[in-house]
CSV table of C-alpha atoms in Angstrom, one decimal:
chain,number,residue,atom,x,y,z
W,1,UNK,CA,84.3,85.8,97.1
W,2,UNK,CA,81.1,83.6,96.5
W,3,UNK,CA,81.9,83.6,92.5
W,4,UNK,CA,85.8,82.6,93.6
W,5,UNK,CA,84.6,79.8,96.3
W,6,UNK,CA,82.1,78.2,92.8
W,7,UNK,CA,85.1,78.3,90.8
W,8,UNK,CA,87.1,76.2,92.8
W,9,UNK,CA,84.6,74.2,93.6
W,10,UNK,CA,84.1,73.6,89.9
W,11,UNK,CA,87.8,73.4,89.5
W,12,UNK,CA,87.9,70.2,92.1
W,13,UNK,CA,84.8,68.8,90.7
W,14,UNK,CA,86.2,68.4,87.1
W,15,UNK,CA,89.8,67.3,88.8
W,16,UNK,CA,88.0,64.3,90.2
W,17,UNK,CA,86.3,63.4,87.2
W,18,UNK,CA,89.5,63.8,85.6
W,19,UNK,CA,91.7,61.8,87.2
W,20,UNK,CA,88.4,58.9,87.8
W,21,UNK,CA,88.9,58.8,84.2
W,22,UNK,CA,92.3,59.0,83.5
W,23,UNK,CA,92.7,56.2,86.6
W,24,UNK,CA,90.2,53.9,84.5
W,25,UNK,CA,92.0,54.1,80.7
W,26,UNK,CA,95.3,53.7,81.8
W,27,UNK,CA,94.3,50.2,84.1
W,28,UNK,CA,92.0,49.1,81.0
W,29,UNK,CA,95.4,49.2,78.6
W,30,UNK,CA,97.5,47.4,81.4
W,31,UNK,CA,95.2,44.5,82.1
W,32,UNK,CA,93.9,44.2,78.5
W,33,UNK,CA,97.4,45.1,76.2
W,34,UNK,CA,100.3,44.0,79.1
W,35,UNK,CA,102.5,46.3,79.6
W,36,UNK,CA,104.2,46.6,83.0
W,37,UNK,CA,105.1,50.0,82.5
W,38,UNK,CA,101.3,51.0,82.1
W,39,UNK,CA,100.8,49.2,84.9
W,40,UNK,CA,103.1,51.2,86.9
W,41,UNK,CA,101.4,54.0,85.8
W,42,UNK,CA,97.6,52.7,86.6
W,43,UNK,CA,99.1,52.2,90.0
W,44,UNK,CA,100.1,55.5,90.6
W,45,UNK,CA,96.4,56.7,89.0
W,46,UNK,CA,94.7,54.4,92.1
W,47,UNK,CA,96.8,56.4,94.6
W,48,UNK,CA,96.3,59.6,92.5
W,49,UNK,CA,92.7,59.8,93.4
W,50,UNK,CA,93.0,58.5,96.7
W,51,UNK,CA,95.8,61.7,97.7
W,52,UNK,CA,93.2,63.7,96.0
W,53,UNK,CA,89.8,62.8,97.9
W,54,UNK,CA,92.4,63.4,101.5
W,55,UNK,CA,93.6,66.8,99.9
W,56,UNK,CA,90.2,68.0,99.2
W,57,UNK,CA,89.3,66.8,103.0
W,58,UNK,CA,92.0,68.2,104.7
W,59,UNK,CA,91.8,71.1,102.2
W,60,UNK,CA,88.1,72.0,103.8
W,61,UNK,CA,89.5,71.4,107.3
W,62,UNK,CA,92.2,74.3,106.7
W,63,UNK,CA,89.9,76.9,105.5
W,64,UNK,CA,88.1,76.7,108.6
W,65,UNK,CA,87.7,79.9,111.0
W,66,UNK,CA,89.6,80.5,113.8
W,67,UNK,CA,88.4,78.4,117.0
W,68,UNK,CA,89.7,78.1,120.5
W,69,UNK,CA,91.8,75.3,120.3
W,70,UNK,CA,92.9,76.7,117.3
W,71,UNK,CA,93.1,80.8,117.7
W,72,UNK,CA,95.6,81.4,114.3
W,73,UNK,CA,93.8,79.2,112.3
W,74,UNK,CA,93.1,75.5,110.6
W,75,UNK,CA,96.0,75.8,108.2
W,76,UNK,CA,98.6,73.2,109.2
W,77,UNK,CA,95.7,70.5,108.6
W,78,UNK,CA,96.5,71.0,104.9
W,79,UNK,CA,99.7,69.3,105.2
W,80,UNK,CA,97.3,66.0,106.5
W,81,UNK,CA,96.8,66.0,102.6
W,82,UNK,CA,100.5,66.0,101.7
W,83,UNK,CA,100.8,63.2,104.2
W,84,UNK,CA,98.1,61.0,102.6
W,85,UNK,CA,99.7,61.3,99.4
W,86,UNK,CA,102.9,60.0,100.8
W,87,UNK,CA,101.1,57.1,102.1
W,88,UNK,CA,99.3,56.4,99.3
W,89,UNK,CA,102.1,56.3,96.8
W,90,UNK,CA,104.3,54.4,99.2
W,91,UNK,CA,102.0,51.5,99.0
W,92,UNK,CA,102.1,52.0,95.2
W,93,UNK,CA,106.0,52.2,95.1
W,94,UNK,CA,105.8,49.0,97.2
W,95,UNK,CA,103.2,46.9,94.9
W,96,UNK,CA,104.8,48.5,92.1
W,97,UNK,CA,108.4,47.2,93.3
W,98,UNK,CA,107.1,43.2,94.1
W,99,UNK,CA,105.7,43.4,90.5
W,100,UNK,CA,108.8,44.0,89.0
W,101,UNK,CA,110.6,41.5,91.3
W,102,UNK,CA,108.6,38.4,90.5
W,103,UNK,CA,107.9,39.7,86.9
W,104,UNK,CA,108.5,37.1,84.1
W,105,UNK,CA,108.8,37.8,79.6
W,106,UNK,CA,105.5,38.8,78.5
W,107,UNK,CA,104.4,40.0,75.2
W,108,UNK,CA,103.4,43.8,74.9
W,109,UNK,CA,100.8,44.9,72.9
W,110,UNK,CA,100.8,48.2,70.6
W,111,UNK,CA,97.2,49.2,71.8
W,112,UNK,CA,98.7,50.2,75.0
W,113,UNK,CA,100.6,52.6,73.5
W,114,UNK,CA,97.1,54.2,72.5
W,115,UNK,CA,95.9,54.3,76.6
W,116,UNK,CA,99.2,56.1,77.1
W,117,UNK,CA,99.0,59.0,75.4
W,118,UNK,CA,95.1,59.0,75.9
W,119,UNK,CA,96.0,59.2,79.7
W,120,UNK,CA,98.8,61.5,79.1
W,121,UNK,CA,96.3,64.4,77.8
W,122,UNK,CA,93.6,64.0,80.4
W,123,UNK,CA,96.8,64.7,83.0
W,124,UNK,CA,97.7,67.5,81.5
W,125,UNK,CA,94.4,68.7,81.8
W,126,UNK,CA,94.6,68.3,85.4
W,127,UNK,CA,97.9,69.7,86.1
W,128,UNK,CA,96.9,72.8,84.6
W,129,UNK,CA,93.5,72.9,87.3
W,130,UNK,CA,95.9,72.1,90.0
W,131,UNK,CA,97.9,74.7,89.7
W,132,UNK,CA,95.0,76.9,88.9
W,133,UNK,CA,93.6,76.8,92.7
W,134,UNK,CA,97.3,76.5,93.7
W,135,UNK,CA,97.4,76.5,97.7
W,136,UNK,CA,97.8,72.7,99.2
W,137,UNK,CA,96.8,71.3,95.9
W,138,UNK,CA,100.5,72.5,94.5
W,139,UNK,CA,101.8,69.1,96.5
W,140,UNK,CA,98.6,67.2,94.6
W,141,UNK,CA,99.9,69.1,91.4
W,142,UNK,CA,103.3,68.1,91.7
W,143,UNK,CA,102.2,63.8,91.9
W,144,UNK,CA,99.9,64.5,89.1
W,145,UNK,CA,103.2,66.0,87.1
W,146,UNK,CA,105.0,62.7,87.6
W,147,UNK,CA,101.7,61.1,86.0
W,148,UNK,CA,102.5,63.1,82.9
W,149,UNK,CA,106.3,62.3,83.6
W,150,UNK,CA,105.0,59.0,84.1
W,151,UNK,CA,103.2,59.1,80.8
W,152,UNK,CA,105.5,60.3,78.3
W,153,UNK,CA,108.0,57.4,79.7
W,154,UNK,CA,104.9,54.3,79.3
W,155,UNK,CA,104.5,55.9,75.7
W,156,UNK,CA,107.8,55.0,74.4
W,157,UNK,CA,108.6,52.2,76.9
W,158,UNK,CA,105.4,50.5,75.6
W,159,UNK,CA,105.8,50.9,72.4
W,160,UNK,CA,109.6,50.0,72.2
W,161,UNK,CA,108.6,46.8,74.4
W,162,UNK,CA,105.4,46.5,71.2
W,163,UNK,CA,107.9,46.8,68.2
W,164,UNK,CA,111.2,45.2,69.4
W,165,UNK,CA,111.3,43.7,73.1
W,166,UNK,CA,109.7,43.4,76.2
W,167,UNK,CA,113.2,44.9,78.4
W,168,UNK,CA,112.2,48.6,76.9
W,169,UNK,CA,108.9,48.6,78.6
W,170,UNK,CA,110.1,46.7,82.2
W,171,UNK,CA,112.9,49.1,82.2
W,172,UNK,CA,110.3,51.9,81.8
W,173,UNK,CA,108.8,50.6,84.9
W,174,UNK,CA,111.4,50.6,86.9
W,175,UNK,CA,112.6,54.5,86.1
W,176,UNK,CA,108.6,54.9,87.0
W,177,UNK,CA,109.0,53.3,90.3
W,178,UNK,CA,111.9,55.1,91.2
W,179,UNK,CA,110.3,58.3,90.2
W,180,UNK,CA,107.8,57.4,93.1
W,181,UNK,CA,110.1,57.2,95.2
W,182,UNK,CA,112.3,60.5,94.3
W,183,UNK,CA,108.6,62.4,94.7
W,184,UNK,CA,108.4,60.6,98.1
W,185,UNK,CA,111.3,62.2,99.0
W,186,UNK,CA,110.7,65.4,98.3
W,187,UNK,CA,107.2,65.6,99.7
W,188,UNK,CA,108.4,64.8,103.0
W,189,UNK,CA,111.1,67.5,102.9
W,190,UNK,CA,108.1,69.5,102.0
W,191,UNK,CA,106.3,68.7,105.3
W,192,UNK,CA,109.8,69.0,107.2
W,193,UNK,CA,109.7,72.6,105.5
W,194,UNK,CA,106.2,73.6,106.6
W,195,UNK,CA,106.4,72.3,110.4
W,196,UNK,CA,109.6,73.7,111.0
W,197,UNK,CA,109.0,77.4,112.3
W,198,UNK,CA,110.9,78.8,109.8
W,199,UNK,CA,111.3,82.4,108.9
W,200,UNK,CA,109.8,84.4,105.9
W,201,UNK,CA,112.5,85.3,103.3
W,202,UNK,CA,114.9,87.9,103.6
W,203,UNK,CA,113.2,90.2,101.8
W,204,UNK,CA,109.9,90.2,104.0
W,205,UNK,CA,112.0,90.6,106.9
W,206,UNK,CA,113.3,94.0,105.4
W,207,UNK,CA,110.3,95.4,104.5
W,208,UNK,CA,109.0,95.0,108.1
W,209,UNK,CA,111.9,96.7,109.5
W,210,UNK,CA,111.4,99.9,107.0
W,211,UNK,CA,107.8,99.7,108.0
W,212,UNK,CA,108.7,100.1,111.8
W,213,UNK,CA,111.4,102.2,111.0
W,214,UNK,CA,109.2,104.8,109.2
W,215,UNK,CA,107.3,104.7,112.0
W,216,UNK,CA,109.6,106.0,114.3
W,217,UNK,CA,110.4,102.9,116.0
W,218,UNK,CA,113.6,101.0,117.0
W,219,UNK,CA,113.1,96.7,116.4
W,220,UNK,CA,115.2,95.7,119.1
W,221,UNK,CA,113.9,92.3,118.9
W,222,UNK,CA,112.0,90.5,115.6
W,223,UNK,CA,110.2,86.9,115.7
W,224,UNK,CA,108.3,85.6,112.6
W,225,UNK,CA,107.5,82.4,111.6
W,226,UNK,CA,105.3,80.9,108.7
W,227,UNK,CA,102.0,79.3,110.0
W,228,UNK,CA,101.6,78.1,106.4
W,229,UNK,CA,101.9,79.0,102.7
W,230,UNK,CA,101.7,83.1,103.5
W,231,UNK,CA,100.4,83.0,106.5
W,232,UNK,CA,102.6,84.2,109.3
W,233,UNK,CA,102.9,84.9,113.3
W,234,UNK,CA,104.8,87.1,114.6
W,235,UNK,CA,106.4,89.1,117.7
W,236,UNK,CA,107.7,92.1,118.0
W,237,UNK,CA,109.8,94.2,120.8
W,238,UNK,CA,109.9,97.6,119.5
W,239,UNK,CA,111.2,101.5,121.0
W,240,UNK,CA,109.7,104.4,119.8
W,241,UNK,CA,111.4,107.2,119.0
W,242,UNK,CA,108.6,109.4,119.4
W,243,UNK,CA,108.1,111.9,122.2
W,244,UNK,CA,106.1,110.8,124.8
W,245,UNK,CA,102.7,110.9,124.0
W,246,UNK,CA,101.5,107.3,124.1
W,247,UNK,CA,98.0,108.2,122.2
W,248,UNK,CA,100.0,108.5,119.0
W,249,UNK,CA,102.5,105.9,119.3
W,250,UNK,CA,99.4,103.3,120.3
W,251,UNK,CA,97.5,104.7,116.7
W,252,UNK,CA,100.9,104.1,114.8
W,253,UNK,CA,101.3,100.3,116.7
W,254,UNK,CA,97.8,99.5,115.2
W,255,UNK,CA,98.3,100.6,112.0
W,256,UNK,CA,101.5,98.9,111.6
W,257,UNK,CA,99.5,95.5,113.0
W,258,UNK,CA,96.9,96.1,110.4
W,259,UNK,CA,99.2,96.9,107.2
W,260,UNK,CA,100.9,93.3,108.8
W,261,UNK,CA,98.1,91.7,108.7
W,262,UNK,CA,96.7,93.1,104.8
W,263,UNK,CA,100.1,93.6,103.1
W,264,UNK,CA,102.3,90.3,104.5
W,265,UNK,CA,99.3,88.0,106.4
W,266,UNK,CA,101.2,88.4,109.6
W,267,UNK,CA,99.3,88.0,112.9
W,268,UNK,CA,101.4,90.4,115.3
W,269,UNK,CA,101.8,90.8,118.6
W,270,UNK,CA,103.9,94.3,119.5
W,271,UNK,CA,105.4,94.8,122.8
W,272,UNK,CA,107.0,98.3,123.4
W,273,UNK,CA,109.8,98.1,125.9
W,274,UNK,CA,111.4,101.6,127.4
W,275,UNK,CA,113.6,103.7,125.7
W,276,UNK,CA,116.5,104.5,128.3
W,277,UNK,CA,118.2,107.2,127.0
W,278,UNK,CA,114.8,109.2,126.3
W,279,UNK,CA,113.5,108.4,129.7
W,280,UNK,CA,116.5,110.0,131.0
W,281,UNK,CA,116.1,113.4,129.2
W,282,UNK,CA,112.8,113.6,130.1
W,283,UNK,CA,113.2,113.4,133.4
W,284,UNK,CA,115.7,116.5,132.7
């Protein structure tokens, strides 16, 4: 677990180095070689590093042990990192947007094609680390593929606006800005996703009821919902089919809690109610 724990630190160490550097070559070939689209794209690098410092934050906030204010856990506070992203390329999409509004001809330059494709492959670096610790920083992941998106677009809107005219590269811009906004979007559908209670998929659901089932018990009433990214909490009203020794049927509730727990990372909470019709034939 140590050796894991270094390795991610590592892994965000060289992210933030990363994207420091890629943040710094793309504004240098904006400001020095003009070229709106790179601009765009510099933009987006600012609030790149800014989402990543508040992921890493709220990233150390999640992991934290249970408390009592908090008795399932710190790991909603990993959304406070999608929710800084959001913010963060908001105020991009807006600066980005005024730019482009009050934007006049300008001459673009073909060494700004060079910052492009230089900031292209230190993305793709990153992208590949994101994904690599996966967890909160898949939202972080997915800006950091519309860098590379965003990249690929400034290297040919640059250097059609370098050979030919200065329209390729400010129409570049704007698909760049309304890519921010698109990823906007879909990151607060993200949040809506996490914070809505919902339920795991189907085929959780059905291996939970085999589980019980196996065990001799009826689910007369089944209420799961995902804390975060496979972490669950659940409650359970359950029969037992068993005869009436409660000694067994208590062993088989806790190991069904614990294979939960281990097998789906579902904190339970088991309730058995009476069975009716076996009360009755004991009592014959």
């Amino acid at each position: 677990m140590k050796d894991e724990s270094a390795n991610t630190l590592n892994d965000l160490l060289a992210i933030i180095i990363l994207a420091l550097i890629g943040a710094l070559v793309k504004i240098y070939g904006a400001i020095f070689y003009n070229s709106r689209s790179l601009l765009v794209d510099a933009l987006t690098s600012f609030a790149n590093i800014v989402a990543l410092i508040f992921i890493v934050y709220f990233y150390k906030l999640s992991i934290s042990p249970p408390d009592i204010d908090h008795p399932y856990g710190h790991h909603r506070l990993g959304i406070g990192g999608i929710i800084a992203s959001i913010a963060a390329y908001s105020f991009v999409a807006g600066v980005s947007y005024t730019e482009l509004v009050y934007s006049t001809v300008y001459t673009v330059q073909i060494q700004s094609v060079y910052y492009a494709i230089a900031g292209f492959i230190i993305y793709l670096i990153t992208i590949l680390l994101a994904i690599r610790i996966g967890s909160i920083f898949r939202t972080y992941g997915a800006f950091t593929v519309s860098e590379l998106i965003e990249s690929i677009i400034v290297i040919l809107a640059s250097l059609g606006g370098a050979l030919y005219s200065y329209l390729i590269d400010y129409t570049g811009a704007i698909i760049l800005t309304l890519y921010i906004f698109y990823e906007i979007i879909v990151s607060t559908r993200e949040i809506l996703s996490i914070i809505s209670d919902k339920s795991p998929p189907y085929e959780i659901l059905t291996s939970i009821r085999e589980l019980f089932e196996k065990n001799n018990f009826i689910i007369q009433e089944m209420k799961i919902r995902v804390i975060h990214t496979g972490k669950y909490h659940g409650g359970f009203k359950v029969q037992s089919l068993d005869s009436k020794n409660y000694e067994d049927i208590w062993k088989k509730i806790q190991n069904i809690r614990r294979i939960l727990l281990e097998k789906y990372g579902i904190e339970s909470i088991i309730e058995i109610i009476p069975n009716a019709n076996r009360n009755k034939y004991d009592k014959n």
